[in-house]
Amino acid sequence: RFSLVTGVQTCALPISMGILKIGVVGCGRIGKLHINNLINSVPGVQVVAAADPMLDKSGAREWLAERKITNVS
């Protein structure tokens, strides 16, 4: 499947695989787009961690907390 809204090709994971847990490196403008796409458009995926050297200065820590991603550094 291809999403015209996000421009990202998505696929559903087989039920037998369970949840695919993902960590994202980089929480700037593009990283946030990727995180939102993963959360909202990819079934069977859970973003569980994120890392960025500018978490506190950029406000990304709060943005991630709003999405219930608390394993950050």
mmCIF file with all atom_site columns, C-alpha atoms in Angstrom, residues 12-72:
data_model
loop_
_atom_site.group_PDB
_atom_site.id
_atom_site.type_symbol
_atom_site.label_atom_id
_atom_site.label_alt_id
_atom_site.label_comp_id
_atom_site.label_asym_id
_atom_site.label_entity_id
_atom_site.label_seq_id
_atom_site.pdbx_PDB_ins_code
_atom_site.Cartn_x
_atom_site.Cartn_y
_atom_site.Cartn_z
_atom_site.occupancy
_atom_site.B_iso_or_equiv
_atom_site.pdbx_formal_charge
_atom_site.auth_seq_id
_atom_site.auth_comp_id
_atom_site.auth_asym_id
_atom_site.auth_atom_id
_atom_site.pdbx_PDB_model_num
ATOM 1  C CA . ALA A 1 12 ? 0.883  -4.584  7.582  1.00 0.00 ? 12 ALA A CA 1
ATOM 2  C CA . LEU A 1 13 ? 2.953  -7.012  9.624  1.00 0.00 ? 13 LEU A CA 1
ATOM 3  C CA . PRO A 1 14 ? 1.651  -10.559 9.941  1.00 0.00 ? 14 PRO A CA 1
ATOM 4  C CA . ILE A 1 15 ? -0.226 -11.096 13.197 1.00 0.00 ? 15 ILE A CA 1
ATOM 5  C CA . SER A 1 16 ? 2.180  -13.871 14.173 1.00 0.00 ? 16 SER A CA 1
ATOM 6  C CA . MET A 1 17 ? 5.047  -11.359 14.306 1.00 0.00 ? 17 MET A CA 1
ATOM 7  C CA . GLY A 1 18 ? 3.465  -9.303  17.072 1.00 0.00 ? 18 GLY A CA 1
ATOM 8  C CA . ILE A 1 19 ? 4.509  -5.702  17.589 1.00 0.00 ? 19 ILE A CA 1
ATOM 9  C CA . LEU A 1 20 ? 7.657  -4.353  15.955 1.00 0.00 ? 20 LEU A CA 1
ATOM 10 C CA . LYS A 1 21 ? 9.277  -1.947  18.423 1.00 0.00 ? 21 LYS A CA 1
ATOM 11 C CA . ILE A 1 22 ? 11.313 0.856   16.874 1.00 0.00 ? 22 ILE A CA 1
ATOM 12 C CA . GLY A 1 23 ? 13.748 3.475   18.139 1.00 0.00 ? 23 GLY A CA 1
ATOM 13 C CA . VAL A 1 24 ? 14.330 6.630   16.105 1.00 0.00 ? 24 VAL A CA 1
ATOM 14 C CA . VAL A 1 25 ? 17.586 8.597   15.988 1.00 0.00 ? 25 VAL A CA 1
ATOM 15 C CA . GLY A 1 26 ? 17.008 12.266  15.270 1.00 0.00 ? 26 GLY A CA 1
ATOM 16 C CA . CYS A 1 27 ? 13.979 14.214  16.487 1.00 0.00 ? 27 CYS A CA 1
ATOM 17 C CA . GLY A 1 28 ? 14.183 17.300  14.323 1.00 0.00 ? 28 GLY A CA 1
ATOM 18 C CA . ARG A 1 29 ? 11.634 18.270  11.702 1.00 0.00 ? 29 ARG A CA 1
ATOM 19 C CA . ILE A 1 30 ? 12.139 15.165  9.540  1.00 0.00 ? 30 ILE A CA 1
ATOM 20 C CA . GLY A 1 31 ? 12.488 12.808  12.513 1.00 0.00 ? 31 GLY A CA 1
ATOM 21 C CA . LYS A 1 32 ? 9.159  14.032  13.864 1.00 0.00 ? 32 LYS A CA 1
ATOM 22 C CA . LEU A 1 33 ? 7.548  13.381  10.481 1.00 0.00 ? 33 LEU A CA 1
ATOM 23 C CA . HIS A 1 34 ? 8.899  9.830   10.503 1.00 0.00 ? 34 HIS A CA 1
ATOM 24 C CA . ILE A 1 35 ? 7.706  9.250   14.077 1.00 0.00 ? 35 ILE A CA 1
ATOM 25 C CA . ASN A 1 36 ? 4.211  10.548  13.265 1.00 0.00 ? 36 ASN A CA 1
ATOM 26 C CA . ASN A 1 37 ? 4.064  8.364   10.152 1.00 0.00 ? 37 ASN A CA 1
ATOM 27 C CA . LEU A 1 38 ? 5.143  5.293   12.107 1.00 0.00 ? 38 LEU A CA 1
ATOM 28 C CA . ILE A 1 39 ? 2.615  5.934   14.876 1.00 0.00 ? 39 ILE A CA 1
ATOM 29 C CA . ASN A 1 40 ? -0.321 6.815   12.621 1.00 0.00 ? 40 ASN A CA 1
ATOM 30 C CA . SER A 1 41 ? 0.220  4.920   9.382  1.00 0.00 ? 41 SER A CA 1
ATOM 31 C CA . VAL A 1 42 ? 2.071  1.671   10.005 1.00 0.00 ? 42 VAL A CA 1
ATOM 32 C CA . PRO A 1 43 ? 0.028  -1.062  11.695 1.00 0.00 ? 43 PRO A CA 1
ATOM 33 C CA . GLY A 1 44 ? 1.940  -3.351  14.038 1.00 0.00 ? 44 GLY A CA 1
ATOM 34 C CA . VAL A 1 45 ? 4.663  -0.791  14.838 1.00 0.00 ? 45 VAL A CA 1
ATOM 35 C CA . GLN A 1 46 ? 5.326  0.910   18.162 1.00 0.00 ? 46 GLN A CA 1
ATOM 36 C CA . VAL A 1 47 ? 7.895  3.693   18.575 1.00 0.00 ? 47 VAL A CA 1
ATOM 37 C CA . VAL A 1 48 ? 9.455  2.998   21.972 1.00 0.00 ? 48 VAL A CA 1
ATOM 38 C CA . ALA A 1 49 ? 12.624 5.117   22.018 1.00 0.00 ? 49 ALA A CA 1
ATOM 39 C CA . ALA A 1 50 ? 14.204 8.195   20.496 1.00 0.00 ? 50 ALA A CA 1
ATOM 40 C CA . ALA A 1 51 ? 17.596 9.861   20.642 1.00 0.00 ? 51 ALA A CA 1
ATOM 41 C CA . ASP A 1 52 ? 18.716 13.364  19.729 1.00 0.00 ? 52 ASP A CA 1
ATOM 42 C CA . PRO A 1 53 ? 21.560 15.527  21.066 1.00 0.00 ? 53 PRO A CA 1
ATOM 43 C CA . MET A 1 54 ? 19.252 18.574  21.180 1.00 0.00 ? 54 MET A CA 1
ATOM 44 C CA . LEU A 1 55 ? 16.265 17.026  23.009 1.00 0.00 ? 55 LEU A CA 1
ATOM 45 C CA . ASP A 1 56 ? 15.942 19.711  25.668 1.00 0.00 ? 56 ASP A CA 1
ATOM 46 C CA . LYS A 1 57 ? 16.880 22.735  23.562 1.00 0.00 ? 57 LYS A CA 1
ATOM 47 C CA . SER A 1 58 ? 14.530 21.823  20.714 1.00 0.00 ? 58 SER A CA 1
ATOM 48 C CA . GLY A 1 59 ? 11.514 20.924  22.844 1.00 0.00 ? 59 GLY A CA 1
ATOM 49 C CA . ALA A 1 60 ? 11.566 17.411  21.421 1.00 0.00 ? 60 ALA A CA 1
ATOM 50 C CA . ARG A 1 61 ? 11.483 15.776  24.874 1.00 0.00 ? 61 ARG A CA 1
ATOM 51 C CA . GLU A 1 62 ? 8.034  17.266  25.558 1.00 0.00 ? 62 GLU A CA 1
ATOM 52 C CA . TRP A 1 63 ? 6.847  16.491  22.019 1.00 0.00 ? 63 TRP A CA 1
ATOM 53 C CA . LEU A 1 64 ? 7.871  12.842  22.488 1.00 0.00 ? 64 LEU A CA 1
ATOM 54 C CA . ALA A 1 65 ? 6.238  12.668  25.946 1.00 0.00 ? 65 ALA A CA 1
ATOM 55 C CA . GLU A 1 66 ? 2.947  13.817  24.391 1.00 0.00 ? 66 GLU A CA 1
ATOM 56 C CA . ARG A 1 67 ? 3.184  10.737  22.163 1.00 0.00 ? 67 ARG A CA 1
ATOM 57 C CA . LYS A 1 68 ? 4.009  8.504   25.140 1.00 0.00 ? 68 LYS A CA 1
ATOM 58 C CA . ILE A 1 69 ? 7.621  7.962   24.036 1.00 0.00 ? 69 ILE A CA 1
ATOM 59 C CA . THR A 1 70 ? 9.543  8.306   27.288 1.00 0.00 ? 70 THR A CA 1
ATOM 60 C CA . ASN A 1 71 ? 12.685 6.262   26.603 1.00 0.00 ? 71 ASN A CA 1
ATOM 61 C CA . VAL A 1 72 ? 14.716 9.183   25.242 1.00 0.00 ? 72 VAL A CA 1
#
